[in-house]
Short mmCIF file of C-alpha atoms in Angstrom, two decimals:
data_model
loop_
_atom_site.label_atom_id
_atom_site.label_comp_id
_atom_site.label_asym_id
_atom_site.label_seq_id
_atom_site.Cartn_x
_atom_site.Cartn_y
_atom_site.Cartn_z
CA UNK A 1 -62.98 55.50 -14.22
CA UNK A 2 -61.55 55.96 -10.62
CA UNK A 3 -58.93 58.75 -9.70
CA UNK A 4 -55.15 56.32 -10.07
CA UNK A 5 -54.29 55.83 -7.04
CA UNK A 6 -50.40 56.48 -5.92
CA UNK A 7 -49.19 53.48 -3.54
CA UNK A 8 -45.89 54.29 -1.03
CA UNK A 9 -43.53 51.14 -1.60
CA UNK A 10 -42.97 49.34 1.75
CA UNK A 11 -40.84 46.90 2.64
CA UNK A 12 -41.34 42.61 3.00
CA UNK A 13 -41.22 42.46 7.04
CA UNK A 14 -43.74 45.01 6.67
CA UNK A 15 -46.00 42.61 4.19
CA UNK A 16 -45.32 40.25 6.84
CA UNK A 17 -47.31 42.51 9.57
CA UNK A 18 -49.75 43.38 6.96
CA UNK A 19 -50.67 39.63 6.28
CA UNK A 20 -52.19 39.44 9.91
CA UNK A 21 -54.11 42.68 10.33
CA UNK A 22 -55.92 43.45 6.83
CA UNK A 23 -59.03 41.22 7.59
CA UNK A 24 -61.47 44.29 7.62
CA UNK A 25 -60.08 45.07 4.27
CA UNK A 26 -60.69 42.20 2.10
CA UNK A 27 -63.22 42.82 -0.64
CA UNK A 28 -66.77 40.74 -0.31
CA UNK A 29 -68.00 41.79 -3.63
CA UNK A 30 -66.90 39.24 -5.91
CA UNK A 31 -67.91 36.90 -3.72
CA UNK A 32 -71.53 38.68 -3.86
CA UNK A 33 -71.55 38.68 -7.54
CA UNK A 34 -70.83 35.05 -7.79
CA UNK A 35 -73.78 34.00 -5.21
CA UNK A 36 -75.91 36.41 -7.28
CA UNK A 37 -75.14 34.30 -10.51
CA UNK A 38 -75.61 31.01 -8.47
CA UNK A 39 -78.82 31.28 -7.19
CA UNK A 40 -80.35 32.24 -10.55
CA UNK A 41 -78.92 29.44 -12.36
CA UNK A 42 -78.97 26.95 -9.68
CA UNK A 43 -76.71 26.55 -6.57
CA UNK A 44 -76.99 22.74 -6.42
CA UNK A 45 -76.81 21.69 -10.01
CA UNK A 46 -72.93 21.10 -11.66
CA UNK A 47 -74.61 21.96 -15.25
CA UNK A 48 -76.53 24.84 -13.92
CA UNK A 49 -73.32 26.36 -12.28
CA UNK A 50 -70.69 25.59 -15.24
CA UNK A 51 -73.62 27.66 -17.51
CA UNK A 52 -73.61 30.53 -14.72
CA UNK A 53 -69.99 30.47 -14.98
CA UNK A 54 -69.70 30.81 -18.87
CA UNK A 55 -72.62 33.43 -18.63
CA UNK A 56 -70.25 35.86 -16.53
CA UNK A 57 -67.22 34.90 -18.71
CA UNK A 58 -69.02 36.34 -21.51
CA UNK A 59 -70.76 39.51 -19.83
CA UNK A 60 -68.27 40.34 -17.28
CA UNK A 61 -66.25 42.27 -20.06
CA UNK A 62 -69.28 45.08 -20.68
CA UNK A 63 -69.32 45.99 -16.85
CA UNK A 64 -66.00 46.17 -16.36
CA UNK A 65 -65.28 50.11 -15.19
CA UNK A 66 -61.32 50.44 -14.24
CA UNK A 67 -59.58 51.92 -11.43
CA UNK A 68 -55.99 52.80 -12.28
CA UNK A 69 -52.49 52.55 -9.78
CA UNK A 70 -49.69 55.50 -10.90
CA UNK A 71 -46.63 53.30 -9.79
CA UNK A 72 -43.78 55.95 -10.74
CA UNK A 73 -40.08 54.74 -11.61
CA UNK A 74 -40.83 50.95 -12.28
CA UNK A 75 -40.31 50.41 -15.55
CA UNK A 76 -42.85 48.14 -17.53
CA UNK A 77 -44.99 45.35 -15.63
CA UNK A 78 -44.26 42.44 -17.52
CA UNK A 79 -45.72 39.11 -15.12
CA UNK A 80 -48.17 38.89 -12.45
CA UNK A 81 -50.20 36.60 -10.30
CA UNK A 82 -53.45 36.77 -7.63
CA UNK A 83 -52.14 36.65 -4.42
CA UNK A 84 -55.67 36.39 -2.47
CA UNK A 85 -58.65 38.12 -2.54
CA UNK A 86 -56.75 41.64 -2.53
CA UNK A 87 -53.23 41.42 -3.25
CA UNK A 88 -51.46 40.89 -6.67
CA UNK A 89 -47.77 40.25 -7.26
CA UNK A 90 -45.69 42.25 -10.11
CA UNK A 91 -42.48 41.80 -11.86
CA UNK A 92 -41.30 44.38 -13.56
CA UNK A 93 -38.63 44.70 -16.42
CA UNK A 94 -36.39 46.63 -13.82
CA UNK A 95 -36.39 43.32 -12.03
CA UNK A 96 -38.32 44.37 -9.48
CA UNK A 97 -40.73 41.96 -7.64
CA UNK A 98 -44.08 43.99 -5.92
CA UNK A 99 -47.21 43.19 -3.70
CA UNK A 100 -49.90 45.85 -4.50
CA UNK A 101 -52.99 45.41 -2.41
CA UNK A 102 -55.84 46.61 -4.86
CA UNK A 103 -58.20 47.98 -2.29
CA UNK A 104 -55.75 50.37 -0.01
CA UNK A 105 -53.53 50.74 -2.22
CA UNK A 106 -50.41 49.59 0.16
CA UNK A 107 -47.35 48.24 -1.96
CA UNK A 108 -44.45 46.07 -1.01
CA UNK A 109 -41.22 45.70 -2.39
CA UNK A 110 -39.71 41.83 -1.82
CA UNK A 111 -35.73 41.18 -1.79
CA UNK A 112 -34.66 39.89 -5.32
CA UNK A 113 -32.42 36.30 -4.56
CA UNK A 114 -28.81 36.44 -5.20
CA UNK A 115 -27.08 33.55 -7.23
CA UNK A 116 -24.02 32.00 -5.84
CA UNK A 117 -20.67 33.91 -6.76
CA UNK A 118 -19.30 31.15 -8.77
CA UNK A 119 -22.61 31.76 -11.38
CA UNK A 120 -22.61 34.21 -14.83
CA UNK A 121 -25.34 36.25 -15.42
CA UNK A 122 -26.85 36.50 -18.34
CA UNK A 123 -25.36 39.08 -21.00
CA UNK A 124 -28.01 41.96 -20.34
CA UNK A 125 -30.96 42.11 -17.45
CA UNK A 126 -34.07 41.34 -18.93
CA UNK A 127 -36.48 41.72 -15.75
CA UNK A 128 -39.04 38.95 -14.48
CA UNK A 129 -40.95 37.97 -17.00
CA UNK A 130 -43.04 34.78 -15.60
CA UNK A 131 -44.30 34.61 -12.16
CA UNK A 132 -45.91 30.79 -11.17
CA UNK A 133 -47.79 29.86 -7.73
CA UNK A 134 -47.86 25.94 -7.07
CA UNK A 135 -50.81 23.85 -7.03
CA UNK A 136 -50.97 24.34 -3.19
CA UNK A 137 -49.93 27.70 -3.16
CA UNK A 138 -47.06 27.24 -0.93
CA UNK A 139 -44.40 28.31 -3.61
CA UNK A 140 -43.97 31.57 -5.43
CA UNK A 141 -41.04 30.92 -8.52
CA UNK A 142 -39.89 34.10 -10.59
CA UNK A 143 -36.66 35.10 -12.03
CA UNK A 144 -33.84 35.78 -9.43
CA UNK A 145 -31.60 38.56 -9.42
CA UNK A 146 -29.49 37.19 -11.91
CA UNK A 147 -32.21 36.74 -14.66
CA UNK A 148 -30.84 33.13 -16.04
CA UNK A 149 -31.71 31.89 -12.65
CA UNK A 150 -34.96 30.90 -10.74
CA UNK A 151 -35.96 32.17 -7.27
CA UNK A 152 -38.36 30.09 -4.98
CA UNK A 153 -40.48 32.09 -2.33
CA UNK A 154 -42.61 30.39 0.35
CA UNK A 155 -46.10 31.90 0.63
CA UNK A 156 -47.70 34.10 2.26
CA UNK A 157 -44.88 35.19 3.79
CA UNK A 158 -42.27 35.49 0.87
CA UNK A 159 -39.84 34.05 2.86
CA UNK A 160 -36.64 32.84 0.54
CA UNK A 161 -36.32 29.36 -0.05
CA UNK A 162 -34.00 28.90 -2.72
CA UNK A 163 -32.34 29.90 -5.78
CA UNK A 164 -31.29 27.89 -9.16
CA UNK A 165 -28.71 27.82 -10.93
CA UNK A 166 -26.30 26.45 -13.48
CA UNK A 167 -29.06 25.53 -15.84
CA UNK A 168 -29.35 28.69 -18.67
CA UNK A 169 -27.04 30.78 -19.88
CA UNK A 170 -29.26 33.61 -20.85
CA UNK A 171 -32.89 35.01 -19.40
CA UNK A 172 -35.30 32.53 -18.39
CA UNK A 173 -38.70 33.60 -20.64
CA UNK A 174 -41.22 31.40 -18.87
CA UNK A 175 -41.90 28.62 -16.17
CA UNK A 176 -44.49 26.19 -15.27
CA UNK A 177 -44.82 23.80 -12.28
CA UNK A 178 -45.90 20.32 -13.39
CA UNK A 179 -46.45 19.19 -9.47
CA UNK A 180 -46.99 20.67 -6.42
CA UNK A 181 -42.71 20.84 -5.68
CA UNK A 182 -41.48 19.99 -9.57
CA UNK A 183 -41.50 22.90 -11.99
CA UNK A 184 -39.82 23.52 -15.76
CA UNK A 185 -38.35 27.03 -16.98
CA UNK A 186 -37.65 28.21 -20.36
CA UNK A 187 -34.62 30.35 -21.74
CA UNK A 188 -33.68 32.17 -24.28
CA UNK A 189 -30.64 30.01 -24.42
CA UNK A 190 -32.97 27.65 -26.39
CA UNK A 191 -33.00 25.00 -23.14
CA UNK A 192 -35.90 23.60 -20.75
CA UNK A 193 -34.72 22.87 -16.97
CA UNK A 194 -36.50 20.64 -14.50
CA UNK A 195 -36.01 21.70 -11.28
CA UNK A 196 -37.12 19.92 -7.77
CA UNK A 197 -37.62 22.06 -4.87
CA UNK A 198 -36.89 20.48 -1.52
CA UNK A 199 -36.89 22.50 1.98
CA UNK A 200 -34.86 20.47 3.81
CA UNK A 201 -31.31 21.76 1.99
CA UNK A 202 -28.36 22.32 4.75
CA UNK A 203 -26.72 24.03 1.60
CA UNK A 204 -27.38 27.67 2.64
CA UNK A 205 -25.90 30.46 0.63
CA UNK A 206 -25.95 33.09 3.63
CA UNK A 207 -25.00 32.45 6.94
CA UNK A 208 -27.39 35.54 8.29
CA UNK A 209 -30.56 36.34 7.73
CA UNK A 210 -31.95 35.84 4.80
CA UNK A 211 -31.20 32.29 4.38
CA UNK A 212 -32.10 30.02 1.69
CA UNK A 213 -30.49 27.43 -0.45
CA UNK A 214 -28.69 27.24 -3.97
CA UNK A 215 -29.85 24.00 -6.11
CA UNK A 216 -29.07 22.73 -9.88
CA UNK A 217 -31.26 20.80 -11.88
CA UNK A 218 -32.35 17.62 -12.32
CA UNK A 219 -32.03 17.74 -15.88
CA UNK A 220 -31.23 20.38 -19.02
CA UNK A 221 -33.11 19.94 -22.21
CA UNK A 222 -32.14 21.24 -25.69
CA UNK A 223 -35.04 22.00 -27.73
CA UNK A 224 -34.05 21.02 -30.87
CA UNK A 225 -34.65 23.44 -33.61
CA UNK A 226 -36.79 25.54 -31.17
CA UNK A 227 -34.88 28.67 -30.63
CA UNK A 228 -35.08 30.89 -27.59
CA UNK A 229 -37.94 29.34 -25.59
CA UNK A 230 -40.52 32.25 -25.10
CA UNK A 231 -43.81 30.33 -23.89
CA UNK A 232 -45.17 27.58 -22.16
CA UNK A 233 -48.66 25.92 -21.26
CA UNK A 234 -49.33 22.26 -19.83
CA UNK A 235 -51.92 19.76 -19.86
CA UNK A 236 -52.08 17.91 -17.05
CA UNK A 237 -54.30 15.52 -17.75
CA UNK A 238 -51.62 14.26 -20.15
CA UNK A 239 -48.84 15.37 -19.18
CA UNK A 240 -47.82 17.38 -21.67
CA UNK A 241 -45.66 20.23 -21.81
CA UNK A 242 -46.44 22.59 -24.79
CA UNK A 243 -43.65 25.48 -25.47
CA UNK A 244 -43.23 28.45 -28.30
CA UNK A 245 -40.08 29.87 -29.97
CA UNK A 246 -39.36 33.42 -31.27
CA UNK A 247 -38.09 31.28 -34.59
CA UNK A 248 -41.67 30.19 -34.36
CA UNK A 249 -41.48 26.77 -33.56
CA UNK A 250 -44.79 24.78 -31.50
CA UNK A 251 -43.21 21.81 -29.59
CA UNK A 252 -44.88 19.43 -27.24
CA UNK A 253 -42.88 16.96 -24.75
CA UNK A 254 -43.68 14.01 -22.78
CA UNK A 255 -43.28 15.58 -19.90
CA UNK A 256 -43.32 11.39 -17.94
CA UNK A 257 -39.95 10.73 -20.00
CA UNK A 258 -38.77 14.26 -20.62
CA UNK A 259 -39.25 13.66 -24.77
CA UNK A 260 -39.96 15.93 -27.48
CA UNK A 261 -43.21 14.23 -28.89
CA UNK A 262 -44.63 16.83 -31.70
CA UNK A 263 -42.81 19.82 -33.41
CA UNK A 264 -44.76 22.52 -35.55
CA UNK A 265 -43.94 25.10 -37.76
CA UNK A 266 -46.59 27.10 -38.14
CA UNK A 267 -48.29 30.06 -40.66
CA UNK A 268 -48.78 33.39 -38.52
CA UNK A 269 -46.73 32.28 -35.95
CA UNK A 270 -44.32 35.97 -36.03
CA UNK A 271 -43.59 36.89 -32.31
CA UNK A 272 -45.42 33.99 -30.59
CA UNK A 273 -45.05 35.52 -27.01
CA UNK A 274 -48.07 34.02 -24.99
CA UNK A 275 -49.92 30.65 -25.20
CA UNK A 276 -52.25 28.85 -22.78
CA UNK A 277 -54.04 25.46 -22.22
CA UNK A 278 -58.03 25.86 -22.85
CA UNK A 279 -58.82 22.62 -20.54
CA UNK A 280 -62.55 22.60 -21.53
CA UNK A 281 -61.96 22.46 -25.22
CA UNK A 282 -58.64 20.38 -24.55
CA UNK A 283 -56.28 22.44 -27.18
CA UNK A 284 -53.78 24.75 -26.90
CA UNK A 285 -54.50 28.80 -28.29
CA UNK A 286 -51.03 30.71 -28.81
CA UNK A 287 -50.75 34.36 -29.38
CA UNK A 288 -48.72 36.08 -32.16
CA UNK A 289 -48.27 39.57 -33.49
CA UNK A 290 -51.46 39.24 -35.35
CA UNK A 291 -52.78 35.67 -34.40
CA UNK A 292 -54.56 33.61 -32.40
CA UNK A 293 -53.71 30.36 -33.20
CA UNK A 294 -55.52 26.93 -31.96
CA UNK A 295 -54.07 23.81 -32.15
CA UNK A 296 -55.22 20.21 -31.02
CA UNK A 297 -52.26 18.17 -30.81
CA UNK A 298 -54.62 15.22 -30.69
CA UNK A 299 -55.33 16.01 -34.31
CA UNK A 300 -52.54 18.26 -34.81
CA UNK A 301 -53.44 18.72 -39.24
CA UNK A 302 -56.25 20.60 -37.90
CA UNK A 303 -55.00 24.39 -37.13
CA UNK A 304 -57.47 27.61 -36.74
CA UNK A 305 -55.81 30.95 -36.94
CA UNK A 306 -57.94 34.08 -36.21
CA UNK A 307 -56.44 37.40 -37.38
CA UNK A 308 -57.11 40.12 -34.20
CA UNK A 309 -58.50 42.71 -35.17
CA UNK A 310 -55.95 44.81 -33.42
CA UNK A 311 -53.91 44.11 -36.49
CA UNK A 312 -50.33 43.74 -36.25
CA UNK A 313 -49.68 45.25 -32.85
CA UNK A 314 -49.33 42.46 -31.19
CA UNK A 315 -50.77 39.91 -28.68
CA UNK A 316 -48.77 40.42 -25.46
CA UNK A 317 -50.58 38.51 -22.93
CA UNK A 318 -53.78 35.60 -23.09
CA UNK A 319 -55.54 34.18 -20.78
CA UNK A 320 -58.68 31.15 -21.26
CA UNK A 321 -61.67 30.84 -19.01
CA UNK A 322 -64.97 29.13 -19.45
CA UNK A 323 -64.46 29.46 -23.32
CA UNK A 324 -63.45 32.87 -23.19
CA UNK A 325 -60.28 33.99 -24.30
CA UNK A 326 -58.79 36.90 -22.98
CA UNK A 327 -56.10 38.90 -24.86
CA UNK A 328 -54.09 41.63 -24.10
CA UNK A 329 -52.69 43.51 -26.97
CA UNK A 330 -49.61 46.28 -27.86
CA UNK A 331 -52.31 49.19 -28.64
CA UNK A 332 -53.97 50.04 -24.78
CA UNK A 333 -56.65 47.81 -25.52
CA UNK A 334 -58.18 44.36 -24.07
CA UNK A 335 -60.01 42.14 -26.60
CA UNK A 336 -62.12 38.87 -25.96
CA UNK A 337 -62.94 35.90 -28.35
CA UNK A 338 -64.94 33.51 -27.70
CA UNK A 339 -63.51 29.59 -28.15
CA UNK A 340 -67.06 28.40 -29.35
CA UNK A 341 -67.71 30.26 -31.94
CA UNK A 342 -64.03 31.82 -32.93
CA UNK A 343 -65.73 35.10 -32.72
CA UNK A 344 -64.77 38.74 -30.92
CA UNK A 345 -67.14 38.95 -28.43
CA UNK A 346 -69.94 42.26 -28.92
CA UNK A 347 -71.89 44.70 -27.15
CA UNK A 348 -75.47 45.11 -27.13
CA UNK A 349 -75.34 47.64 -29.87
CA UNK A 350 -72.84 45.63 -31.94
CA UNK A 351 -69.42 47.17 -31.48
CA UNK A 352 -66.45 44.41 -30.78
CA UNK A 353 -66.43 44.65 -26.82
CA UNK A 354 -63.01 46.19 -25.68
CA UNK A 355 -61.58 47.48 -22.62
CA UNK A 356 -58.96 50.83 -23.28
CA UNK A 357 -56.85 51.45 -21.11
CA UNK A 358 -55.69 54.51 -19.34
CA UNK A 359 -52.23 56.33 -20.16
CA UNK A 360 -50.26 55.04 -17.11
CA UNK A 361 -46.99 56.67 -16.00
CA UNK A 362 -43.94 57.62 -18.18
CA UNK A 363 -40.33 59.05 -16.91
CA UNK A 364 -40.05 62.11 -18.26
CA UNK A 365 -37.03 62.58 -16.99
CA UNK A 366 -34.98 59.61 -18.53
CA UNK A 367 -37.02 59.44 -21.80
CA UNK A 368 -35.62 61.22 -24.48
CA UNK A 369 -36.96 64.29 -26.48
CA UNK A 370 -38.80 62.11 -28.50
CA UNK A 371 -41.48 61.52 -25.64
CA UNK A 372 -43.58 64.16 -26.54
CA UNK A 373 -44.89 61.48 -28.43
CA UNK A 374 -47.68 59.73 -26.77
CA UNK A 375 -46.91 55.94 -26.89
CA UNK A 376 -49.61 52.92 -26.42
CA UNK A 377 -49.30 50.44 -23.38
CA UNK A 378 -49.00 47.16 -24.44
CA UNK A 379 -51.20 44.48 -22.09
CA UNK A 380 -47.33 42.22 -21.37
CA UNK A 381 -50.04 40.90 -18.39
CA UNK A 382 -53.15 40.30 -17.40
CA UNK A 383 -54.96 38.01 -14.39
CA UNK A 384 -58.61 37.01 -13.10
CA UNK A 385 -59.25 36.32 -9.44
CA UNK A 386 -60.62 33.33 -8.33
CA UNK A 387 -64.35 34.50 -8.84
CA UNK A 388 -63.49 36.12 -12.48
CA UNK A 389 -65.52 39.08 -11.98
CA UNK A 390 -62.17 41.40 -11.36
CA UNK A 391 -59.55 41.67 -14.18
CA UNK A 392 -55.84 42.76 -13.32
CA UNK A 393 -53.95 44.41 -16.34
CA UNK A 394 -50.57 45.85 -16.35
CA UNK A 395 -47.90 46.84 -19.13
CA UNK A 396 -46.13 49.89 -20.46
CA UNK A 397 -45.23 51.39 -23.15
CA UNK A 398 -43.44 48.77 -26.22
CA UNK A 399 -40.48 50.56 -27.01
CA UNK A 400 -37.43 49.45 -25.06
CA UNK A 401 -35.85 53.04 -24.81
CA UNK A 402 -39.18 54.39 -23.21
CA UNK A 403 -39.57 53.86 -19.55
CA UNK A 404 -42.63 53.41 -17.86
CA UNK A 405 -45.72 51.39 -16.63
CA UNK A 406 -49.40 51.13 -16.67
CA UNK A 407 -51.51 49.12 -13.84
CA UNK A 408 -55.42 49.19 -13.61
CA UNK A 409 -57.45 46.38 -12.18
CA UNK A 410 -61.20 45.96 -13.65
CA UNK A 411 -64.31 45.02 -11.78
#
């Protein structure tokens, strides 16, 4: 492992003149692996390349060596998203939103979006707990500054665009976008909002610099017996909108006529905090405190649940690629499963392959006396690049008394 590296925070207009002058820095060696992989399975051939891409899916995890960031006083990374090549975006539970380039190091703070004065907040702060890019990558949405509300950035520049509101009453959990300028959030209030993001609004909430609009929705769903709306994932192929509950409910809408088409109650479904779409395979896999649950909703009788072997500390974060599922759990340590076979994935010698992470950054300070006690990071997220041979993980520690953060990227 690498000596953690210790960014200095600087501010958006200074992203802004980073964005234009960091060519020399961008890293060439996924780009190396993945042309390595290529030519010996075949450059030319679709089936040749999809097995090269499974192939690395499945050994990438026993190379991976990790390089750790010390971020001091943010307090636990829960969301995160590939920016490029080099830069990832954080939000944190102190509501903080962060660039961190992973090769020099350089980190960025961005300008949370305030909410009209006329709007509540939500009863406590919760943080950002979903970041989404667009199809296009033209649109960053997070959580705003008031946490029931959504905050649209246009990329690369993070320039505001707009903020909205009146939809939830308390934090919003998650958010998708179904098109490139249509996207759906999730709240704890137990509602889904549809939201259309237009940049030609005269309705600006500050007459200086920064400006950007204030918009409502086009439309507030109650989920039913779902309660507090924790996860989504969507098909597009069909259209289809699947979300979890913390009263562990499975729903899937219609997302064409805004209907709730399938609702599941399901066994091991405690805590179901993270879910995602496996396209290839064409069901849904949802993680739970001590799950991993796979449902087809084509044939939704048919349910597999695999118990981690992390036991019950919890799946925080999952992730699906070329029929590898990637889960990040409460206990420091990254697991993989593979959606063939519903096994752990192994190492040459036999052991279940697993990536630990390192001990991150705690305030000492603001903890209390009971921080002598060494607490595990929990994996809240975790993100491939493009080429899927570098793994970003972040997190902290589980309890919400203790601050800190971990942040490591793999490769």
């Amino acid at each position: 492992m690498e000596s953690p590296k210790k960014p200095k925070i600087q501010s958006n207009s200074t992203l802004k003149k980073y964005l234009f002058t960091r060519e020399k820095h961008l890293s060439k060696a996924p780009y190396l692996y993945s042309y390595t992989w290529a030519r010996q399975y075949g450059l030319f051939n679709d089936r040749a390349r999809k097995l090269a891409k499974r192939q690395a899916a499945l050994n990438m995890p026993q190379l991976f060596k990790e390089k750790e960031f010390i971020l001091e006083y943010f307090n636990k990374i829960f969301a995160s998203q590939w920016l490029d090549k080099n830069l990832v975006v954080m939000g944190t539970k102190c509501n903080k939103l962060i660039v961190l380039d992973v090769v020099t190091g350089r980190m960025f703070d961005i300008p949370s979006l305030k909410s009209s004065s006329s709007c509540a907040a939500a009863p406590d702060s919760c943080g950002i707990h979903s970041i989404e890019i667009n199809p296009s990558r033209t649109y960053l949405a997070t959580g705003a500054e008031t946490t029931n509300d959504l905050a649209i950035y246009k990329l690369p520049t993070f320039d505001p665009l707009c903020v909205g509101e009146l939809a939830h009453k308390d934090w919003i959990y998650d958010m998708t976008w179904l098109t490139d300028d249509t996207i759906v959030t999730g709240s704890k209030d137990s509602t889904i909002a549809i939201w259309k993001i237009k940049e030609q609004n005269t309705d600006m909430y500050n007459t200086l610099p920064p400006r950007y609009s204030h918009i409502s929705p086009e439309c507030i769903k109650r989920c039913g017996s779902a309660e507090k709306i924790r996860s989504f994932a969507y098909c597009k192929g069909r259209q289809e909108l699947a979300l979890s509950s913390l009263n562990e409910y499975f729903q899937t809408w219609d997302m064409n006529r805004t209907k709730q088409v399938l609702q599941l109650s399901l066994p091991h479904f405690r805590e179901p905090v993270c879910m995602t779409y496996c396209n290839e395979r064409q069901m849904y896999a949802v993680g739970s405190q001590a799950h991993v649950t796979f449902i087809d909703t084509r044939t939704p009788q048919q349910i597999t649940s695999i118990k981690s072997k992390e036991g019950n500390s919890g799946i925080r974060s999952i992730s699906v690629r070329h029929d590898v599922i990637t889960l990040g759990t409460g206990l420091s340590v990254v697991i993989f499963l593979d959606v063939r076979t519903k096994q752990f994935l192994e190492t040459p010698s036999g052991k279940h392959c697993q990536l630990v992470v390192s001990e991150g950054w705690t305030n000492k300070e603001n903890n209390s006396p009971l921080m002598r006690t060494r607490y595990s990071n929990s994996i809240f997220t975790h993100k491939y690049d493009d080429t899927g041979v570098r793994l970003f993980t972040a997190g902290g520690p589980m309890p919400s008394d203790i601050q800190g953060n971990y942040v490591g990227i793999w490769s």
